[in-house]
Coordinates of C-alpha atoms in Angstrom, one line a residue:
M207 CA -9.5 22.9 -46.0
T208 CA -6.0 22.2 -44.7
L209 CA -4.8 20.4 -41.6
L210 CA -4.2 23.8 -40.0
H211 CA -7.9 24.5 -39.7
P212 CA -8.5 22.5 -36.5
L213 CA -5.3 24.1 -35.0
C214 CA -6.5 27.6 -35.9
A215 CA -10.0 26.9 -34.5
V216 CA -8.6 25.6 -31.2
T217 CA -6.2 28.6 -31.0
A218 CA -8.9 31.1 -31.7
W219 CA -11.3 29.7 -29.1
L220 CA -8.6 29.5 -26.4
A221 CA -7.5 33.1 -27.2
L222 CA -11.2 34.2 -27.0
L223 CA -11.6 32.6 -23.6
Y224 CA -8.4 34.2 -22.4
K225 CA -9.5 37.6 -23.4
L226 CA -13.1 37.2 -22.1
S227 CA -11.8 36.8 -18.6
G228 CA -10.3 40.3 -18.9
L229 CA -13.5 41.7 -20.5
R230 CA -15.4 40.9 -17.3
R231 CA -13.2 43.4 -15.5
A232 CA -13.2 46.1 -18.2
R233 CA -16.6 46.1 -19.8
A234 CA -16.2 49.7 -21.1
D235 CA -12.9 49.0 -22.9
T236 CA -13.8 49.4 -26.6
A237 CA -10.5 48.1 -27.8
L238 CA -10.9 44.9 -25.7
I239 CA -14.4 44.4 -27.0
A240 CA -13.1 44.8 -30.5
L241 CA -10.4 42.3 -29.8
C242 CA -12.9 39.8 -28.4
C243 CA -15.0 40.3 -31.6
V244 CA -12.0 39.6 -33.8
L245 CA -11.1 36.4 -31.9
G246 CA -14.8 35.3 -31.7
F247 CA -15.4 35.7 -35.5
S248 CA -12.1 34.1 -36.2
A249 CA -13.1 31.1 -34.0
V250 CA -16.5 30.9 -35.8
S251 CA -15.0 31.1 -39.2
F252 CA -12.5 28.3 -38.6
T253 CA -15.1 26.2 -36.8
V254 CA -17.5 26.5 -39.7
S255 CA -14.8 25.5 -42.2
L256 CA -14.4 22.1 -40.5
P257 CA -16.0 19.5 -42.8
V258 CA -18.5 18.2 -40.2
V259 CA -19.7 21.6 -39.3
W260 CA -19.7 22.8 -42.9
A261 CA -22.0 19.9 -44.0
A262 CA -24.2 20.4 -41.0
V263 CA -24.7 24.1 -41.8
D264 CA -25.6 23.4 -45.4
R265 CA -28.0 20.6 -44.3
L266 CA -29.8 22.5 -41.6
S267 CA -30.2 25.6 -43.7
G268 CA -31.3 23.7 -46.7
L269 CA -29.2 26.0 -48.9
P270 CA -26.0 24.6 -50.5
G271 CA -23.4 27.3 -50.0
A272 CA -24.8 28.6 -46.7
A273 CA -21.7 27.5 -44.8
S274 CA -19.5 29.4 -47.3
L275 CA -21.6 32.6 -46.7
A276 CA -21.4 32.1 -42.9
L277 CA -17.6 31.6 -43.1
Q278 CA -17.0 34.6 -45.3
A279 CA -19.3 36.9 -43.4
S280 CA -17.4 36.0 -40.2
V281 CA -14.1 36.8 -42.0
M282 CA -15.5 40.2 -43.1
S283 CA -16.7 40.9 -39.6
L284 CA -13.3 40.0 -38.0
A285 CA -11.6 42.2 -40.7
A286 CA -13.8 45.1 -39.6
G287 CA -13.0 44.3 -35.9
Q288 CA -9.3 44.5 -36.7
Q289 CA -9.6 48.0 -37.9
V290 CA -11.7 49.1 -35.0
L291 CA -9.1 47.5 -32.6
L292 CA -6.2 49.4 -34.3
A293 CA -8.1 52.6 -34.2
Y294 CA -8.8 52.5 -30.5
W295 CA -5.3 51.2 -29.7
M296 CA -3.5 54.0 -31.5
E297 CA -5.8 57.0 -32.0
P298 CA -7.5 59.4 -29.5
P299 CA -11.0 58.3 -28.7
E300 CA -12.8 60.8 -30.9
R301 CA -10.7 60.1 -34.0
A302 CA -10.9 56.4 -33.3
R303 CA -14.7 56.6 -33.2
R304 CA -14.8 58.3 -36.6
R305 CA -12.3 55.9 -38.2
A306 CA -14.1 52.9 -36.7
A307 CA -17.5 54.1 -38.0
R308 CA -16.2 54.5 -41.6
R309 CA -14.6 51.0 -41.6
L310 CA -17.7 49.4 -40.1
L311 CA -19.9 51.1 -42.8
L312 CA -17.6 49.8 -45.6
T313 CA -17.5 46.2 -44.4
G314 CA -21.2 46.2 -43.4
A315 CA -22.1 47.3 -46.9
A316 CA -19.9 44.5 -48.3
V317 CA -21.5 41.9 -46.2
V318 CA -25.0 43.1 -47.3
G319 CA -23.8 43.0 -50.9
M320 CA -22.5 39.4 -50.4
F321 CA -25.8 38.3 -48.9
V322 CA -27.8 39.8 -51.8
L323 CA -25.5 38.2 -54.4
F324 CA -25.8 34.9 -52.5
L325 CA -29.6 35.0 -52.7
L326 CA -29.5 35.9 -56.4
T327 CA -27.2 32.9 -56.9
V328 CA -29.7 30.7 -55.1
L329 CA -32.7 32.1 -57.0
S330 CA -30.9 31.4 -60.3
R331 CA -31.1 27.7 -59.5
S332 CA -31.6 25.4 -62.5
P333 CA -35.2 24.1 -62.2
S334 CA -34.5 21.1 -64.3
A335 CA -31.4 19.9 -62.4
G336 CA -32.6 21.0 -59.0
L337 CA -29.0 22.1 -58.3
L338 CA -27.1 25.4 -58.3
V339 CA -25.7 26.1 -61.7
P340 CA -21.8 25.7 -61.5
A341 CA -20.1 28.9 -60.3
S342 CA -18.1 29.2 -63.5
E343 CA -21.4 29.7 -65.4
R344 CA -23.0 32.1 -63.1
G345 CA -22.1 35.8 -63.0
Y346 CA -23.7 36.2 -59.6
S347 CA -21.4 33.7 -58.0
A348 CA -18.4 35.3 -59.6
A349 CA -19.5 38.8 -58.5
Y350 CA -20.0 37.5 -55.0
S351 CA -16.5 36.1 -54.9
L352 CA -15.0 39.2 -56.5
L353 CA -16.7 41.5 -54.0
Y354 CA -15.7 39.4 -51.0
N355 CA -12.0 39.0 -52.0
T356 CA -11.6 42.6 -53.1
V357 CA -13.0 44.2 -50.0
Y358 CA -11.2 41.7 -47.8
G359 CA -7.9 42.4 -49.7
I360 CA -8.4 46.2 -49.2
V361 CA -9.0 45.8 -45.5
E362 CA -6.1 43.5 -44.9
T363 CA -3.8 45.8 -46.9
E364 CA -4.7 48.6 -44.6
V365 CA -4.3 46.4 -41.5
C366 CA -0.8 45.5 -42.7
F367 CA 0.1 49.1 -43.3
L368 CA -1.3 50.3 -40.0
C369 CA 0.5 47.6 -38.1
W370 CA 3.8 48.5 -39.6
Q371 CA 3.2 52.2 -39.0
Y372 CA 2.1 51.9 -35.4
A373 CA 4.8 49.3 -34.5
R374 CA 7.4 52.1 -34.7
V375 CA 5.8 54.0 -31.9
S376 CA 4.7 51.1 -29.6
H377 CA 6.3 49.5 -26.6
L378 CA 8.1 46.2 -26.9
W379 CA 5.3 43.6 -26.7
L380 CA 2.8 45.7 -28.6
R381 CA 5.4 46.2 -31.3
C382 CA 6.1 42.5 -31.5
G383 CA 2.4 41.8 -31.7
L384 CA 1.8 44.3 -34.4
L385 CA 4.7 43.1 -36.5
T386 CA 3.5 39.5 -36.2
T387 CA 0.0 40.6 -37.2
A388 CA 1.4 42.5 -40.2
V389 CA 3.2 39.4 -41.4
G390 CA 0.1 37.4 -41.0
A391 CA -1.9 39.9 -43.0
V392 CA 0.5 39.7 -45.9
L393 CA 0.0 35.9 -46.0
T394 CA -3.8 36.2 -45.9
L395 CA -3.6 38.6 -48.8
S396 CA -2.4 35.8 -51.0
Y397 CA -5.7 34.0 -50.2
S398 CA -7.8 36.9 -51.3
A399 CA -5.6 37.5 -54.4
V400 CA -6.1 33.9 -55.5
G401 CA -9.9 34.2 -54.9
A402 CA -10.1 37.4 -56.8
A403 CA -8.1 35.9 -59.7
D404 CA -10.4 32.9 -59.7
A405 CA -13.5 35.2 -59.9
I406 CA -12.0 37.2 -62.8
A407 CA -11.2 34.0 -64.6
R408 CA -14.8 32.8 -64.3
C409 CA -16.1 36.2 -65.6
A410 CA -13.7 35.9 -68.6
H411 CA -14.7 32.2 -69.1
L412 CA -11.1 31.2 -68.5
P413 CA -9.9 28.2 -66.4
P414 CA -9.2 29.0 -62.8
P415 CA -5.6 29.4 -61.7
G416 CA -5.7 26.2 -59.6
W417 CA -3.8 27.7 -56.6
G418 CA -6.6 27.0 -54.2
Q419 CA -4.8 24.7 -51.8
L420 CA -1.8 27.1 -51.6
A421 CA -4.1 30.0 -50.9
W422 CA -5.8 28.0 -48.1
T423 CA -2.5 27.2 -46.6
C424 CA -1.2 30.7 -46.7
G425 CA -4.5 32.0 -45.3
D426 CA -4.4 29.5 -42.4
I427 CA -0.8 30.4 -41.5
G428 CA -1.5 34.1 -41.8
S429 CA -4.6 33.8 -39.6
L430 CA -2.7 31.8 -37.0
L431 CA 0.0 34.5 -37.0
K432 CA -2.6 37.2 -36.6
L433 CA -4.2 35.4 -33.7
L434 CA -0.8 35.2 -32.0
G435 CA -0.1 38.9 -32.8
W436 CA -3.3 40.3 -31.5
T437 CA -2.9 38.5 -28.2
L438 CA 0.8 38.8 -27.8
P439 CA 0.7 42.0 -25.8
G440 CA -1.4 40.2 -23.2
W441 CA 0.4 36.9 -22.7
G442 CA 3.9 37.9 -23.9
P443 CA 5.0 39.6 -20.7
Q444 CA 3.6 36.7 -18.7
A445 CA 5.5 34.2 -20.7
Y446 CA 8.6 36.2 -20.5
G447 CA 8.1 36.4 -16.7
V448 CA 8.0 32.6 -16.5
T449 CA 11.2 32.3 -18.5
E450 CA 12.9 35.0 -16.4
C451 CA 11.9 33.2 -13.2
L452 CA 13.4 30.0 -14.6
R453 CA 16.6 31.9 -15.5
K454 CA 16.9 33.4 -12.0
H455 CA 16.3 30.0 -10.4
R456 CA 19.1 28.5 -12.6
R457 CA 21.4 31.3 -11.4
Y458 CA 20.4 30.7 -7.8
R459 CA 21.2 27.0 -8.1
R460 CA 24.5 27.6 -9.9
L461 CA 25.7 29.8 -7.0
R462 CA 24.9 27.0 -4.5
P463 CA 28.3 25.1 -4.6
L464 CA 30.3 28.2 -3.5
W465 CA 27.7 29.4 -1.1
L466 CA 27.3 26.1 0.6
A467 CA 31.0 25.7 1.2
L468 CA 31.2 29.2 2.7
Y469 CA 28.0 28.6 4.8
Q470 CA 29.3 25.3 6.2
A471 CA 32.5 27.0 7.3
M472 CA 30.8 30.2 8.5
P473 CA 27.1 29.7 9.3
A474 CA 26.9 33.3 10.5
I475 CA 26.9 34.6 6.9
A476 CA 23.3 33.5 6.5
L477 CA 20.8 36.3 6.9
R478 CA 18.1 34.0 8.1
S479 CA 17.6 30.3 8.9
H480 CA 16.2 27.6 6.6
I481 CA 12.9 28.6 5.1
S482 CA 10.3 25.8 5.2
W483 CA 7.9 25.2 2.3
L484 CA 5.0 26.3 4.5
A485 CA 6.7 29.7 5.1
K486 CA 7.4 30.0 1.3
V487 CA 3.7 29.5 0.6
F488 CA 2.6 32.0 3.3
G489 CA 4.7 35.0 2.6
A490 CA 8.4 34.1 2.5
P491 CA 10.6 36.4 0.3
G492 CA 10.5 35.7 -3.4
L493 CA 13.2 34.5 -5.7
D494 CA 14.6 37.9 -6.4
F495 CA 15.3 38.5 -2.7
R496 CA 16.7 35.1 -2.2
L497 CA 19.1 35.5 -5.2
Y498 CA 20.2 38.9 -3.9
R499 CA 20.6 37.4 -0.4
R500 CA 22.8 34.6 -1.7
V501 CA 25.1 37.1 -3.5
I502 CA 25.5 39.1 -0.3
E503 CA 26.2 36.0 1.8
I504 CA 28.9 34.8 -0.7
R505 CA 30.5 38.3 -0.6
D506 CA 30.4 38.3 3.2
G507 CA 32.1 34.9 3.2
Q508 CA 34.8 36.1 0.7
L509 CA 35.5 39.2 2.9
A510 CA 35.9 37.0 6.0
L511 CA 38.4 34.8 4.1
R512 CA 40.4 37.5 2.3
D513 CA 43.3 37.3 4.7
R514 CA 43.5 33.5 4.8
V515 CA 44.7 32.8 1.3
V516 CA 47.5 30.3 1.5
P517 CA 50.8 31.6 0.1
G518 CA 51.7 30.2 -3.3
V519 CA 48.2 29.2 -4.3
T520 CA 47.6 32.3 -6.5
G521 CA 50.8 31.7 -8.5
A522 CA 50.1 28.0 -8.9
A523 CA 46.5 28.6 -10.0
V524 CA 47.7 31.2 -12.6
K525 CA 50.3 28.9 -13.9
R526 CA 47.9 26.0 -14.2
G527 CA 45.2 28.2 -15.7
L528 CA 47.5 29.6 -18.4
A529 CA 48.7 26.1 -19.2
A530 CA 45.1 25.0 -19.7
G531 CA 44.5 27.9 -22.1
L532 CA 42.4 30.1 -19.8
R533 CA 42.5 33.8 -20.2
G534 CA 40.7 36.9 -18.9
D535 CA 37.7 36.4 -16.7
D536 CA 37.9 32.6 -17.0
L537 CA 41.4 32.6 -15.6
Q538 CA 40.6 35.1 -12.8
A539 CA 37.5 33.0 -11.8
V540 CA 39.7 29.9 -11.5
V541 CA 42.3 31.8 -9.5
Q542 CA 39.7 33.2 -7.1
A543 CA 38.1 29.7 -6.7
A544 CA 41.5 28.3 -5.8
Q545 CA 42.1 31.1 -3.3
L546 CA 38.8 30.5 -1.6
A547 CA 39.4 26.8 -1.4
S548 CA 42.8 27.4 0.2
A549 CA 41.4 29.9 2.6
L550 CA 38.6 27.6 3.6
R551 CA 41.2 24.8 4.2
A552 CA 43.4 27.2 6.2
R553 CA 40.5 28.3 8.4
E554 CA 39.4 24.7 9.0
N555 CA 43.0 23.7 10.0
G556 CA 43.5 26.7 12.2
R557 CA 46.4 28.1 10.2
Q558 CA 47.6 31.6 10.5
P559 CA 46.4 34.2 8.0
G560 CA 48.3 34.2 4.7
T561 CA 50.0 36.9 2.8
D562 CA 48.5 36.6 -0.6
G563 CA 45.6 39.0 -1.5
M564 CA 42.5 37.8 -3.1
V565 CA 41.8 38.4 -6.8
E566 CA 38.9 40.8 -7.2
G567 CA 38.0 39.9 -10.8
P568 CA 36.6 42.2 -13.4
V569 CA 34.8 45.4 -12.6
R570 CA 31.1 44.8 -11.7
V571 CA 28.7 47.7 -11.8
T572 CA 25.3 46.0 -11.5
L573 CA 23.9 43.1 -9.6
A574 CA 23.6 41.1 -12.8
D575 CA 27.4 41.6 -13.3
E576 CA 28.0 40.4 -9.8
I577 CA 25.9 37.3 -10.3
A578 CA 27.5 36.5 -13.6
W579 CA 31.0 36.7 -12.0
L580 CA 30.1 34.7 -9.0
M581 CA 28.6 32.0 -11.2
K582 CA 31.9 31.7 -12.9
V583 CA 33.7 31.4 -9.6
S584 CA 31.2 28.9 -8.3
E585 CA 31.5 26.8 -11.4
A586 CA 35.3 26.7 -11.2
F587 CA 35.1 26.0 -7.4
A588 CA 32.9 23.0 -8.0
H589 CA 34.2 21.5 -11.2
S590 CA 37.6 22.8 -12.2
P591 CA 40.5 20.4 -11.6
I592 CA 42.8 23.4 -11.6
V593 CA 41.6 24.3 -8.1
G594 CA 42.8 21.0 -6.6
E595 CA 46.0 21.0 -8.6
A596 CA 46.9 24.5 -7.5
L597 CA 46.3 23.6 -3.8
R598 CA 48.6 20.5 -4.3
D599 CA 51.3 22.5 -6.0
A600 CA 51.3 25.2 -3.3
A601 CA 51.5 22.5 -0.6
L602 CA 54.4 20.7 -2.3
A603 CA 56.2 24.0 -2.6
R604 CA 55.9 24.5 1.2
H605 CA 56.6 20.8 1.8
V606 CA 53.2 20.5 3.5
P607 CA 51.0 17.4 2.8
A608 CA 47.9 18.4 0.9
D609 CA 44.5 16.8 0.9
E610 CA 43.6 15.0 -2.3
P611 CA 41.6 17.2 -4.8
G612 CA 37.9 16.5 -4.6
T613 CA 37.6 16.5 -0.8
D614 CA 35.1 18.6 1.0
A615 CA 37.7 21.3 1.8
S616 CA 38.4 22.0 -1.8
R617 CA 35.0 21.2 -3.4
G618 CA 31.8 22.2 -1.6
T619 CA 29.6 20.3 -4.0
D620 CA 30.3 16.8 -2.6
R621 CA 28.5 17.6 0.6
S622 CA 25.7 19.4 -1.3
A623 CA 25.1 16.3 -3.4
T624 CA 24.7 14.2 -0.2
G625 CA 22.0 16.4 1.2
S626 CA 23.7 18.8 3.5
C627 CA 21.2 21.3 4.8
G628 CA 21.4 25.0 5.2
P629 CA 19.5 28.2 4.4
R630 CA 18.3 28.4 0.9

């Protein structure tokens, strides 16, 4: 046993419980039943392999080696379940039924053969010693091991081949799951190969290869990968949905500095008032809508300020940006942030509309493009020192006193940090 056995056992039981919840709603789904059988037999095999359980099974049965038979019969059963699962996932029902029947017959015959050879091994007990004769001296034990490892190796080879074959015609998450399962099957093949080599060595009265620990480790890692692969189509999209939600929330928060400055200057851009936590619980719009709404509100604010850009700010921002090594979109984002800061200040001070136009930035085709661009502008608006420097340079050029960079007029994040409220 390796230290991975407990981890594999816990993973298998958790995966089984996860899938059993779906089985209650789809009792006639043969593929789901097969998957639950795979996970169940996998959980049993890893649980039996734990030292405490292993000793208890041998003690309660009164047959040394009974735990090994239970473990390997469970492994053969889950191997058969894998093939039934693949058949019903990828084949029409009639073909899947025929394929599953053939595979169940093969593995069933192998399990019966293992049971018979196990009983013959027990019956060949040495009466004088009262113990099983060592496996290296008993042909029954070697035949048992050879039968188990050969059939299991054949089944896993076919599982690996089918997973690679079906992965090419599957959707994203099923393809990822099948490929993960295929890699796991390759690793578990090393376990059966070492076991078969050990059985052959016993039959030939040769010393065993001595790779038992390596075979157990590869088998455990492969089994863990197969557990993940079989269940990945179920939990993968949900996990991706969580990460996508976190990503959208991060985008939403990164737009806040620019949005807050525009909202504080022009509250009318908000489509609705502040949403309380109670309203969010009982049906307020989701994050997608709120992110979309924030983009629209920022764009409305930009349009309202397009004629208030202070003359000279654009040139000063370009000069400062080039001196700082900015190029392309980064430079345009800083320039637009400086223009917005100057327009907000001009509006606050009641100055007449300016003559400079506002930089439009790169071409945006999708909402994702627009969000990415506005995040750049918001980041520059909140943190770039070039914004304050450009405002000061433009003011000095006109001989007009400028506020110090970092005030609320040029950086909307200071008020955000102190807890200013507004629609979110």
